[in-house]
Amino acid sequence: MRLSRFFLPTLKETPSEAQIASHRLMLRAGMIRQEAAGIYAWLPLGLRVLRKVEQIVREEMERAGAIELLMPTLQLADLWRESGRYDAYGPEMLRIKDRHERELLYGPTNEEMITEIVRASVRSYKDLPLNLYHIQWKFRDEQRPRFGVMRGREFLMKDAYSFDIDEASARAAYNRMFVAYLNTFSRMGLKAVPMRADTGPIGGDLSHEFIILAETGESAVFCHKDLVDMPAPGSDVDWFGDLQALVNARTGLYAATEEMHDPAAFQQVPEDKRLSARGIEVGHIFYFGEKYSAPMKAVAAGPDGVERPLQMGSYGVGVSRLLGAIIEANHDEAGVIWPEAVAPFNVGLINLRPGDPACDQACERAYAAIHASGQTALYDDTTERPGAKFAAMDLIGLPRQMIVGPKGLAEGNVEIKNRRTGERSIAPLQAVLDGLAADANTPQIPAS
Ligand code: 5CA
């Protein structure tokens, strides 16, 4: 993408309403724009990251056997009356009437609708297990929308719903999501700690929140330090085998959010391993059995021919919130520092003297070579002064910068800067182009 043809409305000033780094930087880097309290437009740069995050979530869901569909944002109130949640949900639910005075709502979550879809066609245990998910906008009329996309009113969620014939297979479904979540967050460069959590309006008695530790997090959390650096299980697990040992390794040590905190149990953790911190909840998984299937009559016949309510769980990832969490974990005073996996572009190509034939030609060659290698570049071909170009590139945080100027080029060189380490190196343009060409010839390993 050429910056001269892109839409990147960066802000020079720090917006006064933004209290935390991620909110400030998303506004300043021209990623989002607030349209109403807790409601944001996703500008092109922000949207590119959102799509990358979404894609990682999607790939890890599919790997764990979940199947994507797409449910609407608007739902009939009558559906929610079947589960009893229409009245129970309270003022967080946005209630709407259509021209026929039919009561609708903008979905804050989708347990009822997915139960309605599954009950219409699933009849037997042979149709199970089933895990259906979508990535869709939600609306919750939060009392205190704040911190930008961290606590929005409209936000993008991945929500998956599992259906099983008995409790044992439902727990296996829960474990698959537990492991998939660890892999998902790890691919984004995040260390997520699963913690026992309160189930709130979703219900059930088994639930874990996945927490990213950050000083600006909204939740107080307490955990054993060893959980923080425990590596993710990775994709090479026996997905439909027994994952209990992997889960136990992470649930055997103390970890709880404030609502579930047991100070006496925490005292049992060796003192040097006790961690009281703040965290951001990026995912939340629930096992709630028959809570929706029993009142909504979603049943299937077991091997004995007897019909029983389906055993259900639901599994949420805060897709839009993740952008905030990733930035909280990856930034400095100059701006964002994107992990490669979610970067809006891989390389920022800076032409220090557009109009200079040598600079223009070198940049065009580099730009083509970057794309031929399977990476993406944002090419700053504008006539801004160098200082402003450097500041903007640091602000938007692309992992690598390639800086092309007349002085270096006179000797055949360009400068490469690593945004995270700040390391700079001078390299011959031809060597850089050759390196990119070698990358292009390396076969890519497919994601799944
Ligand atoms: N139905 C279940 C799981 S599918 C559910 O709704 N769970 S939840 O309420 O915990 O939400 C799932 C995830 O969405 C949370 O872990 C959080 O990361 C994200 N989320 C929840 N509320 C907001 C909000 N107001 N703004 C941004 N993200 C949110």
CSV table of C-alpha atoms and ligand atoms in Angstrom, one decimal:
chain,number,residue,atom,x,y,z
A,1,MET,CA,0.0,0.0,0.0
A,2,ARG,CA,1.3,3.4,-0.9
A,3,LEU,CA,0.8,5.9,1.9
A,4,SER,CA,-0.1,8.6,-0.6
A,5,ARG,CA,-3.2,6.6,-1.6
A,6,PHE,CA,-4.0,5.2,1.8
A,7,PHE,CA,-6.3,6.6,4.5
A,8,LEU,CA,-4.2,7.0,7.7
A,9,PRO,CA,-5.6,9.9,9.7
A,10,THR,CA,-2.9,10.0,12.5
A,11,LEU,CA,-3.3,12.5,15.3
A,12,LYS,CA,-0.4,14.7,16.5
A,13,GLU,CA,-2.0,15.5,19.9
A,14,THR,CA,-2.8,12.9,22.6
A,15,PRO,CA,-6.6,12.7,22.9
A,16,SER,CA,-7.5,13.8,26.4
A,17,GLU,CA,-10.3,11.3,26.9
A,18,ALA,CA,-7.9,8.3,26.5
A,19,GLN,CA,-6.6,7.1,29.9
A,20,ILE,CA,-4.6,4.0,28.9
A,21,ALA,CA,-1.8,3.5,26.3
A,22,SER,CA,-3.8,1.2,23.9
A,23,HIS,CA,-6.7,3.6,23.7
A,24,ARG,CA,-4.4,6.6,23.1
A,25,LEU,CA,-2.3,4.8,20.5
A,26,MET,CA,-5.3,3.4,18.6
A,27,LEU,CA,-6.7,6.9,18.3
A,28,ARG,CA,-3.3,8.5,17.5
A,29,ALA,CA,-2.3,5.8,14.9
A,30,GLY,CA,-5.6,6.3,13.0
A,31,MET,CA,-6.9,2.8,13.8
A,32,ILE,CA,-10.3,3.7,15.2
A,33,ARG,CA,-12.6,6.7,15.6
A,34,GLN,CA,-15.2,7.0,18.3
A,35,GLU,CA,-18.7,7.6,16.8
A,36,ALA,CA,-20.6,7.4,20.1
A,37,ALA,CA,-19.7,6.3,23.6
A,38,GLY,CA,-18.2,2.8,23.3
A,39,ILE,CA,-19.0,2.6,19.6
A,40,TYR,CA,-16.1,2.9,17.1
A,41,ALA,CA,-15.5,3.0,13.4
A,42,TRP,CA,-12.6,0.8,12.3
A,43,LEU,CA,-10.3,2.8,10.1
A,44,PRO,CA,-8.3,1.0,7.5
A,45,LEU,CA,-5.2,0.4,9.6
A,46,GLY,CA,-7.2,-0.8,12.6
A,47,LEU,CA,-9.3,-3.0,10.4
A,48,ARG,CA,-6.3,-4.8,8.9
A,49,VAL,CA,-5.2,-5.8,12.4
A,50,LEU,CA,-8.7,-6.8,13.4
A,51,ARG,CA,-8.9,-9.1,10.4
A,52,LYS,CA,-5.5,-10.7,11.3
A,53,VAL,CA,-6.6,-11.3,14.8
A,54,GLU,CA,-9.9,-12.7,13.6
A,55,GLN,CA,-8.0,-15.1,11.2
A,56,ILE,CA,-5.8,-16.5,13.9
A,57,VAL,CA,-8.9,-17.1,16.0
A,58,ARG,CA,-10.6,-18.8,13.1
A,59,GLU,CA,-7.7,-21.1,12.3
A,60,GLU,CA,-7.3,-22.2,15.8
A,61,MET,CA,-11.0,-22.8,16.1
A,62,GLU,CA,-11.1,-25.0,13.0
A,63,ARG,CA,-8.0,-26.9,14.2
A,64,ALA,CA,-9.9,-27.8,17.3
A,65,GLY,CA,-12.9,-29.1,15.3
A,66,ALA,CA,-15.2,-26.1,15.5
A,67,ILE,CA,-17.2,-25.1,12.5
A,68,GLU,CA,-17.9,-21.5,11.4
A,69,LEU,CA,-21.4,-20.1,10.7
A,70,LEU,CA,-22.8,-16.6,10.9
A,71,MET,CA,-25.8,-15.7,13.0
A,72,PRO,CA,-27.5,-12.3,12.7
A,73,THR,CA,-26.9,-9.4,15.1
A,74,LEU,CA,-30.7,-8.9,15.7
A,75,GLN,CA,-32.7,-11.6,17.5
A,76,LEU,CA,-36.3,-12.0,18.4
A,77,ALA,CA,-37.2,-11.3,22.0
A,78,ASP,CA,-39.5,-14.3,22.1
A,79,LEU,CA,-36.4,-16.6,21.6
A,80,TRP,CA,-34.9,-15.2,24.8
A,81,ARG,CA,-38.2,-15.6,26.6
A,82,GLU,CA,-37.9,-19.3,26.1
A,83,SER,CA,-34.7,-19.5,28.2
A,84,GLY,CA,-36.0,-16.9,30.7
A,85,ARG,CA,-33.1,-14.5,30.0
A,86,TYR,CA,-35.1,-11.7,28.2
A,87,ASP,CA,-36.2,-10.3,31.6
A,88,ALA,CA,-33.1,-11.4,33.5
A,89,TYR,CA,-30.6,-9.7,31.3
A,90,GLY,CA,-31.4,-6.1,32.4
A,91,PRO,CA,-30.4,-2.7,31.0
A,92,GLU,CA,-27.3,-4.0,29.3
A,93,MET,CA,-29.5,-5.4,26.5
A,94,LEU,CA,-30.4,-3.1,23.7
A,95,ARG,CA,-34.1,-3.7,23.0
A,96,ILE,CA,-35.6,-2.6,19.6
A,97,LYS,CA,-39.0,-2.7,17.9
A,98,ASP,CA,-39.5,-3.1,14.2
A,99,ARG,CA,-42.3,-1.4,12.2
A,100,HIS,CA,-44.7,-4.3,13.1
A,101,GLU,CA,-44.0,-3.6,16.8
A,102,ARG,CA,-42.2,-6.9,17.1
A,103,GLU,CA,-39.7,-7.0,19.9
A,104,LEU,CA,-36.1,-7.5,18.8
A,105,LEU,CA,-32.8,-7.2,20.5
A,106,TYR,CA,-29.2,-6.6,19.4
A,107,GLY,CA,-27.5,-9.8,20.5
A,108,PRO,CA,-25.2,-9.5,23.5
A,109,THR,CA,-24.4,-13.3,23.1
A,110,ASN,CA,-26.0,-16.2,21.2
A,111,GLU,CA,-26.8,-19.2,23.4
A,112,GLU,CA,-30.5,-19.1,22.6
A,113,MET,CA,-30.2,-18.7,18.9
A,114,ILE,CA,-27.6,-21.5,18.4
A,115,THR,CA,-29.8,-23.7,20.6
A,116,GLU,CA,-32.7,-23.0,18.3
A,117,ILE,CA,-30.6,-23.8,15.2
A,118,VAL,CA,-29.3,-27.1,16.6
A,119,ARG,CA,-32.6,-28.3,18.1
A,120,ALA,CA,-34.2,-28.0,14.6
A,121,SER,CA,-32.0,-30.6,13.1
A,122,VAL,CA,-30.0,-32.7,15.6
A,123,ARG,CA,-31.9,-35.8,16.7
A,124,SER,CA,-29.3,-38.4,17.7
A,125,TYR,CA,-26.0,-38.7,19.5
A,126,LYS,CA,-24.7,-39.7,16.1
A,127,ASP,CA,-25.0,-36.0,15.0
A,128,LEU,CA,-22.6,-35.1,17.9
A,129,PRO,CA,-20.3,-33.8,19.1
A,130,LEU,CA,-20.8,-30.4,17.4
A,131,ASN,CA,-19.1,-27.1,18.0
A,132,LEU,CA,-20.4,-24.1,16.0
A,133,TYR,CA,-18.9,-20.7,16.2
A,134,HIS,CA,-19.2,-17.3,14.6
A,135,ILE,CA,-17.3,-14.0,14.7
A,136,GLN,CA,-20.0,-11.3,15.0
A,137,TRP,CA,-20.6,-7.9,16.4
A,138,LYS,CA,-22.3,-7.8,19.8
A,139,PHE,CA,-23.9,-5.0,21.7
A,140,ARG,CA,-24.0,-4.6,25.5
A,141,ASP,CA,-25.1,-1.3,26.9
A,142,GLU,CA,-22.2,-1.2,29.4
A,143,GLN,CA,-22.7,1.3,32.2
A,144,ARG,CA,-19.2,2.4,31.9
A,145,PRO,CA,-17.8,1.9,28.4
A,146,ARG,CA,-14.1,2.9,28.7
A,147,PHE,CA,-10.6,2.3,27.6
A,148,GLY,CA,-11.5,2.3,23.9
A,149,VAL,CA,-12.1,-1.1,22.4
A,150,MET,CA,-11.3,-2.8,25.8
A,151,ARG,CA,-14.8,-2.2,27.1
A,152,GLY,CA,-17.0,-1.1,24.2
A,153,ARG,CA,-20.7,-1.2,23.8
A,154,GLU,CA,-20.4,-2.6,20.3
A,155,PHE,CA,-17.6,-5.1,20.1
A,156,LEU,CA,-16.5,-8.0,18.0
A,157,MET,CA,-16.6,-11.4,19.6
A,158,LYS,CA,-15.9,-14.9,18.6
A,159,ASP,CA,-18.4,-17.1,20.3
A,160,ALA,CA,-18.4,-20.9,20.0
A,161,TYR,CA,-21.1,-23.3,21.3
A,162,SER,CA,-20.6,-27.0,21.9
A,163,PHE,CA,-23.3,-29.7,22.0
A,164,ASP,CA,-22.7,-33.2,23.4
A,165,ILE,CA,-24.7,-36.1,24.4
A,166,ASP,CA,-23.2,-36.5,27.9
A,167,GLU,CA,-21.2,-34.8,30.5
A,168,ALA,CA,-17.9,-36.6,29.7
A,169,SER,CA,-17.9,-35.6,26.1
A,170,ALA,CA,-19.0,-32.1,27.0
A,171,ARG,CA,-15.9,-31.8,29.2
A,172,ALA,CA,-13.8,-33.1,26.4
A,173,ALA,CA,-15.3,-30.3,24.2
A,174,TYR,CA,-14.5,-27.8,27.0
A,175,ASN,CA,-10.9,-29.1,27.1
A,176,ARG,CA,-10.5,-28.7,23.4
A,177,MET,CA,-11.5,-25.0,23.6
A,178,PHE,CA,-9.2,-24.6,26.7
A,179,VAL,CA,-6.2,-25.8,24.7
A,180,ALA,CA,-7.2,-23.9,21.5
A,181,TYR,CA,-7.4,-20.7,23.5
A,182,LEU,CA,-3.9,-21.1,24.9
A,183,ASN,CA,-2.6,-21.7,21.3
A,184,THR,CA,-4.6,-18.8,19.9
A,185,PHE,CA,-3.3,-16.2,22.3
A,186,SER,CA,0.2,-17.5,22.1
A,187,ARG,CA,0.2,-17.1,18.3
A,188,MET,CA,-0.6,-13.4,18.9
A,189,GLY,CA,2.5,-13.1,21.1
A,190,LEU,CA,0.4,-13.0,24.3
A,191,LYS,CA,0.8,-14.9,27.6
A,192,ALA,CA,-2.7,-15.8,28.7
A,193,VAL,CA,-3.3,-17.4,32.0
A,194,PRO,CA,-6.5,-19.4,32.5
A,195,MET,CA,-8.2,-18.6,35.8
A,196,ARG,CA,-11.2,-19.9,37.6
A,197,ALA,CA,-14.0,-17.4,37.0
A,198,ASP,CA,-17.5,-16.4,37.9
A,199,THR,CA,-20.1,-17.4,35.3
A,200,GLY,CA,-22.3,-14.2,35.6
A,201,PRO,CA,-25.3,-14.1,33.3
A,202,ILE,CA,-24.1,-17.0,31.1
A,203,GLY,CA,-24.5,-19.5,33.9
A,204,GLY,CA,-23.0,-22.9,34.8
A,205,ASP,CA,-20.5,-24.1,37.3
A,206,LEU,CA,-17.3,-24.6,35.4
A,207,SER,CA,-15.7,-21.6,33.8
A,208,HIS,CA,-12.3,-20.1,33.1
A,209,GLU,CA,-11.3,-16.7,32.1
A,210,PHE,CA,-8.1,-16.2,30.0
A,211,ILE,CA,-6.2,-13.3,31.4
A,212,ILE,CA,-3.4,-11.2,30.0
A,213,LEU,CA,-1.4,-9.6,32.8
A,214,ALA,CA,-1.3,-5.8,32.4
A,215,GLU,CA,-1.2,-3.0,34.9
A,216,THR,CA,-4.1,-1.3,33.2
A,217,GLY,CA,-6.3,-4.4,33.3
A,218,GLU,CA,-9.8,-4.1,34.7
A,219,SER,CA,-9.7,-7.2,36.8
A,220,ALA,CA,-7.7,-8.0,39.9
A,221,VAL,CA,-6.2,-11.5,39.6
A,222,PHE,CA,-4.2,-13.8,41.8
A,223,CYS,CA,-2.1,-16.7,40.6
A,224,HIS,CA,0.9,-18.9,40.9
A,225,LYS,CA,3.8,-17.3,39.0
A,226,ASP,CA,4.7,-20.5,37.1
A,227,LEU,CA,1.5,-20.2,35.1
A,228,VAL,CA,2.7,-17.0,33.4
A,229,ASP,CA,5.5,-18.5,31.5
A,230,MET,CA,4.1,-21.9,30.9
A,231,PRO,CA,4.3,-22.5,27.1
A,232,ALA,CA,1.1,-23.1,25.1
A,233,PRO,CA,0.5,-26.8,24.2
A,234,GLY,CA,0.9,-26.1,20.5
A,235,SER,CA,-1.2,-27.5,17.6
A,236,ASP,CA,0.3,-30.9,17.6
A,237,VAL,CA,-2.0,-32.4,20.3
A,238,ASP,CA,-4.5,-35.3,19.9
A,239,TRP,CA,-7.5,-33.0,19.6
A,240,PHE,CA,-10.1,-35.8,19.9
A,241,GLY,CA,-8.0,-37.8,22.4
A,242,ASP,CA,-7.6,-37.1,26.1
A,243,LEU,CA,-6.5,-33.5,26.7
A,244,GLN,CA,-7.2,-33.6,30.5
A,245,ALA,CA,-3.6,-33.9,31.4
A,246,LEU,CA,-2.8,-30.7,29.5
A,247,VAL,CA,-5.7,-28.9,31.2
A,248,ASN,CA,-4.8,-30.2,34.6
A,249,ALA,CA,-1.2,-28.9,34.3
A,250,ARG,CA,-2.7,-25.4,34.0
A,251,THR,CA,-5.5,-25.7,36.5
A,252,GLY,CA,-3.6,-27.5,39.2
A,253,LEU,CA,-1.8,-24.3,40.2
A,254,TYR,CA,-3.7,-21.5,41.9
A,255,ALA,CA,-5.2,-18.9,39.6
A,256,ALA,CA,-8.4,-17.0,40.2
A,257,THR,CA,-10.1,-13.7,39.4
A,258,GLU,CA,-11.2,-11.4,42.2
A,259,GLU,CA,-14.8,-12.9,42.3
A,260,MET,CA,-13.5,-16.4,42.8
A,261,HIS,CA,-10.5,-15.5,44.9
A,262,ASP,CA,-9.9,-17.7,48.0
A,263,PRO,CA,-7.3,-15.9,50.2
A,264,ALA,CA,-6.8,-19.0,52.4
A,265,ALA,CA,-6.0,-21.2,49.4
A,266,PHE,CA,-3.7,-18.5,48.0
A,267,GLN,CA,-1.7,-18.5,51.2
A,268,GLN,CA,-0.8,-22.1,50.4
A,269,VAL,CA,1.1,-20.9,47.3
A,270,PRO,CA,4.8,-20.5,48.3
A,271,GLU,CA,5.3,-16.8,49.0
A,272,ASP,CA,7.9,-16.2,46.2
A,273,LYS,CA,5.4,-17.7,43.7
A,274,ARG,CA,2.4,-15.6,44.7
A,275,LEU,CA,1.4,-13.1,42.1
A,276,SER,CA,-1.3,-10.4,42.7
A,277,ALA,CA,-1.7,-8.4,39.6
A,278,ARG,CA,-4.2,-6.8,37.3
A,279,GLY,CA,-5.3,-8.4,34.0
A,280,ILE,CA,-7.3,-8.1,30.9
A,281,GLU,CA,-9.9,-10.8,30.2
A,282,VAL,CA,-9.5,-11.8,26.5
A,283,GLY,CA,-11.5,-15.0,26.6
A,284,HIS,CA,-14.0,-16.8,28.7
A,285,ILE,CA,-15.2,-20.4,28.5
A,286,PHE,CA,-18.2,-21.9,30.2
A,287,TYR,CA,-19.7,-25.4,30.7
A,288,PHE,CA,-23.3,-25.0,31.7
A,289,GLY,CA,-24.9,-28.4,30.8
A,290,GLU,CA,-28.6,-28.2,30.3
A,291,LYS,CA,-29.2,-24.6,31.2
A,292,TYR,CA,-30.5,-23.7,27.8
A,293,SER,CA,-31.2,-27.1,26.2
A,294,ALA,CA,-33.6,-28.2,28.9
A,295,PRO,CA,-36.0,-25.1,28.8
A,296,MET,CA,-35.6,-24.8,25.0
A,297,LYS,CA,-36.1,-28.5,24.5
A,298,ALA,CA,-33.0,-29.2,22.5
A,299,VAL,CA,-32.7,-32.9,22.9
A,300,ALA,CA,-31.1,-35.9,21.2
A,301,ALA,CA,-31.5,-39.6,21.6
A,302,GLY,CA,-28.6,-41.4,23.2
A,303,PRO,CA,-27.3,-44.9,22.2
A,304,ASP,CA,-30.1,-46.3,24.4
A,305,GLY,CA,-32.7,-44.5,22.3
A,306,VAL,CA,-33.8,-42.3,25.2
A,307,GLU,CA,-34.0,-38.6,24.4
A,308,ARG,CA,-32.1,-36.2,26.8
A,309,PRO,CA,-31.3,-32.5,26.8
A,310,LEU,CA,-28.0,-31.7,25.1
A,311,GLN,CA,-25.0,-30.8,27.2
A,312,MET,CA,-23.7,-27.4,26.2
A,313,GLY,CA,-20.8,-25.0,26.7
A,314,SER,CA,-20.0,-21.6,25.3
A,315,TYR,CA,-16.6,-20.1,24.5
A,316,GLY,CA,-16.0,-16.4,23.9
A,317,VAL,CA,-13.0,-14.5,22.7
A,318,GLY,CA,-13.0,-10.7,22.7
A,319,VAL,CA,-11.7,-10.2,19.2
A,320,SER,CA,-11.8,-6.4,19.2
A,321,ARG,CA,-10.6,-6.2,22.9
A,322,LEU,CA,-7.6,-8.2,21.9
A,323,LEU,CA,-6.2,-5.3,19.9
A,324,GLY,CA,-6.2,-3.3,23.0
A,325,ALA,CA,-4.6,-6.1,25.0
A,326,ILE,CA,-1.9,-6.7,22.4
A,327,ILE,CA,-1.0,-3.0,22.4
A,328,GLU,CA,-1.0,-2.8,26.2
A,329,ALA,CA,1.6,-5.6,26.0
A,330,ASN,CA,3.5,-4.2,23.1
A,331,HIS,CA,4.3,-0.5,23.0
A,332,ASP,CA,6.8,2.2,24.0
A,333,GLU,CA,6.7,6.0,24.2
A,334,ALA,CA,7.0,6.3,20.4
A,335,GLY,CA,4.0,4.1,19.6
A,336,VAL,CA,2.8,0.6,19.0
A,337,ILE,CA,5.2,-2.4,18.4
A,338,TRP,CA,3.1,-5.0,16.5
A,339,PRO,CA,4.0,-8.7,16.9
A,340,GLU,CA,4.6,-10.0,13.4
A,341,ALA,CA,1.6,-12.3,13.4
A,342,VAL,CA,-0.9,-9.4,13.7
A,343,ALA,CA,1.0,-6.5,12.1
A,344,PRO,CA,-1.1,-4.5,9.7
A,345,PHE,CA,1.9,-4.5,7.3
A,346,ASN,CA,5.2,-6.3,7.8
A,347,VAL,CA,7.4,-3.6,6.5
A,348,GLY,CA,7.4,0.2,6.5
A,349,LEU,CA,9.3,1.4,3.5
A,350,ILE,CA,10.3,5.0,3.8
A,351,ASN,CA,11.4,7.0,0.8
A,352,LEU,CA,13.4,10.0,2.2
A,353,ARG,CA,13.4,11.9,-1.1
A,354,PRO,CA,10.4,11.1,-3.3
A,355,GLY,CA,11.1,12.6,-6.8
A,356,ASP,CA,14.7,11.7,-6.7
A,357,PRO,CA,15.0,9.1,-9.5
A,358,ALA,CA,17.4,6.8,-7.7
A,359,CYS,CA,15.3,6.8,-4.4
A,360,ASP,CA,12.1,6.3,-6.3
A,361,GLN,CA,13.5,3.4,-8.4
A,362,ALA,CA,15.1,1.7,-5.4
A,363,CYS,CA,11.8,2.0,-3.4
A,364,GLU,CA,9.8,0.6,-6.3
A,365,ARG,CA,12.1,-2.4,-6.6
A,366,ALA,CA,12.0,-3.0,-2.8
A,367,TYR,CA,8.2,-2.6,-2.7
A,368,ALA,CA,7.8,-5.2,-5.5
A,369,ALA,CA,10.2,-7.5,-3.8
A,370,ILE,CA,8.5,-7.3,-0.4
A,371,HIS,CA,5.2,-8.3,-2.0
A,372,ALA,CA,6.8,-11.0,-4.1
A,373,SER,CA,8.2,-12.5,-0.9
A,374,GLY,CA,4.7,-12.9,0.5
A,375,GLN,CA,4.9,-9.9,2.9
A,376,THR,CA,3.1,-6.6,2.8
A,377,ALA,CA,4.6,-3.1,2.9
A,378,LEU,CA,3.3,0.3,3.7
A,379,TYR,CA,5.3,2.5,1.4
A,380,ASP,CA,5.7,6.1,2.6
A,381,ASP,CA,6.0,7.9,-0.8
A,382,THR,CA,4.7,11.2,0.5
A,383,THR,CA,6.6,14.5,0.6
A,384,GLU,CA,6.5,14.9,4.4
A,385,ARG,CA,9.8,15.8,6.0
A,386,PRO,CA,11.9,12.8,7.3
A,387,GLY,CA,11.3,13.5,11.0
A,388,ALA,CA,7.6,13.3,10.5
A,389,LYS,CA,7.9,10.1,8.5
A,390,PHE,CA,10.0,8.4,11.2
A,391,ALA,CA,7.6,9.5,13.9
A,392,ALA,CA,4.6,8.2,12.0
A,393,MET,CA,6.2,4.9,11.2
A,394,ASP,CA,7.2,4.4,14.8
A,395,LEU,CA,3.7,5.3,15.9
A,396,ILE,CA,2.0,2.7,13.8
A,397,GLY,CA,4.6,0.2,14.8
A,398,LEU,CA,5.3,-2.0,11.8
A,399,PRO,CA,7.9,-4.7,12.8
A,400,ARG,CA,10.6,-3.6,10.3
A,401,GLN,CA,11.4,-0.3,8.5
A,402,MET,CA,13.4,0.0,5.3
A,403,ILE,CA,14.7,3.5,5.0
A,404,VAL,CA,15.9,4.6,1.5
A,405,GLY,CA,17.7,8.0,1.2
A,406,PRO,CA,20.0,9.6,-1.4
A,407,LYS,CA,23.1,9.4,0.8
A,408,GLY,CA,23.0,5.7,1.5
A,409,LEU,CA,21.9,4.9,-1.9
A,410,ALA,CA,24.9,6.7,-3.5
A,411,GLU,CA,26.8,3.8,-1.9
A,412,GLY,CA,24.2,1.2,-2.9
A,413,ASN,CA,22.9,1.0,0.7
A,414,VAL,CA,19.6,1.2,2.6
A,415,GLU,CA,18.9,1.2,6.3
A,416,ILE,CA,16.9,-1.5,8.1
A,417,LYS,CA,15.4,-0.7,11.5
A,418,ASN,CA,13.9,-3.2,13.9
A,419,ARG,CA,11.0,-1.5,15.6
A,420,ARG,CA,11.0,-3.6,18.7
A,421,THR,CA,14.7,-3.5,19.5
A,422,GLY,CA,15.5,-0.2,17.8
A,423,GLU,CA,18.4,-1.9,16.2
A,424,ARG,CA,19.5,-0.3,12.9
A,425,SER,CA,21.8,-1.8,10.3
A,426,ILE,CA,23.0,-0.6,6.9
A,427,ALA,CA,22.8,-3.2,4.1
A,428,PRO,CA,23.4,-3.2,0.4
A,429,LEU,CA,20.0,-2.8,-1.4
A,430,GLN,CA,20.9,-5.7,-3.6
A,431,ALA,CA,21.5,-8.0,-0.6
A,432,VAL,CA,18.2,-7.0,0.9
A,433,LEU,CA,16.4,-7.7,-2.4
A,434,ASP,CA,18.2,-11.1,-2.8
A,435,GLY,CA,17.1,-12.0,0.8
A,436,LEU,CA,13.5,-11.2,-0.1
A,437,ALA,CA,13.7,-13.3,-3.3
A,438,ALA,CA,15.1,-16.2,-1.2
A,439,ASP,CA,12.1,-15.9,1.1
A,440,ALA,CA,9.8,-15.9,-1.9
A,441,ASN,CA,11.2,-19.2,-3.0
A,442,THR,CA,10.8,-20.8,0.4
A,443,PRO,CA,7.7,-22.9,0.4
A,444,GLN,CA,5.2,-21.6,3.0
A,445,ILE,CA,4.0,-24.2,5.5
A,446,PRO,CA,0.2,-24.1,5.3
A,447,ALA,CA,-1.6,-23.0,8.5
A,448,SER,CA,-3.5,-26.3,9.0
B,1,5CA,N1,-21.6,-16.4,25.6
B,1,5CA,C1,-20.4,-16.3,26.3
B,1,5CA,C2,-19.3,-17.0,25.7
B,1,5CA,S1,-19.4,-17.2,24.0
B,1,5CA,C3,-20.0,-14.9,26.6
B,1,5CA,O1,-20.7,-14.0,26.1
B,1,5CA,N2,-19.0,-14.7,27.4
B,1,5CA,S2,-18.4,-13.3,27.9
B,1,5CA,O2,-19.5,-12.5,28.3
B,1,5CA,O3,-17.4,-13.5,28.8
B,1,5CA,O4,-17.8,-12.5,26.7
B,1,5CA,C4,-16.7,-13.1,25.9
B,1,5CA,C5,-15.6,-12.2,25.8
B,1,5CA,O5,-16.0,-11.0,25.1
B,1,5CA,C6,-14.9,-11.7,27.0
B,1,5CA,O6,-14.0,-12.6,27.5
B,1,5CA,C7,-14.3,-10.4,26.6
B,1,5CA,O7,-13.0,-10.7,26.1
B,1,5CA,C8,-15.2,-10.0,25.5
B,1,5CA,N3,-16.0,-8.8,25.9
B,1,5CA,C9,-17.1,-8.9,26.8
B,1,5CA,N4,-17.6,-7.7,27.0
B,1,5CA,C10,-16.9,-6.8,26.2
B,1,5CA,C11,-17.0,-5.4,26.0
B,1,5CA,N5,-17.9,-4.7,26.5
B,1,5CA,N6,-16.1,-4.9,25.1
B,1,5CA,C12,-15.1,-5.6,24.5
B,1,5CA,N7,-15.0,-7.0,24.7
B,1,5CA,C13,-15.9,-7.6,25.6
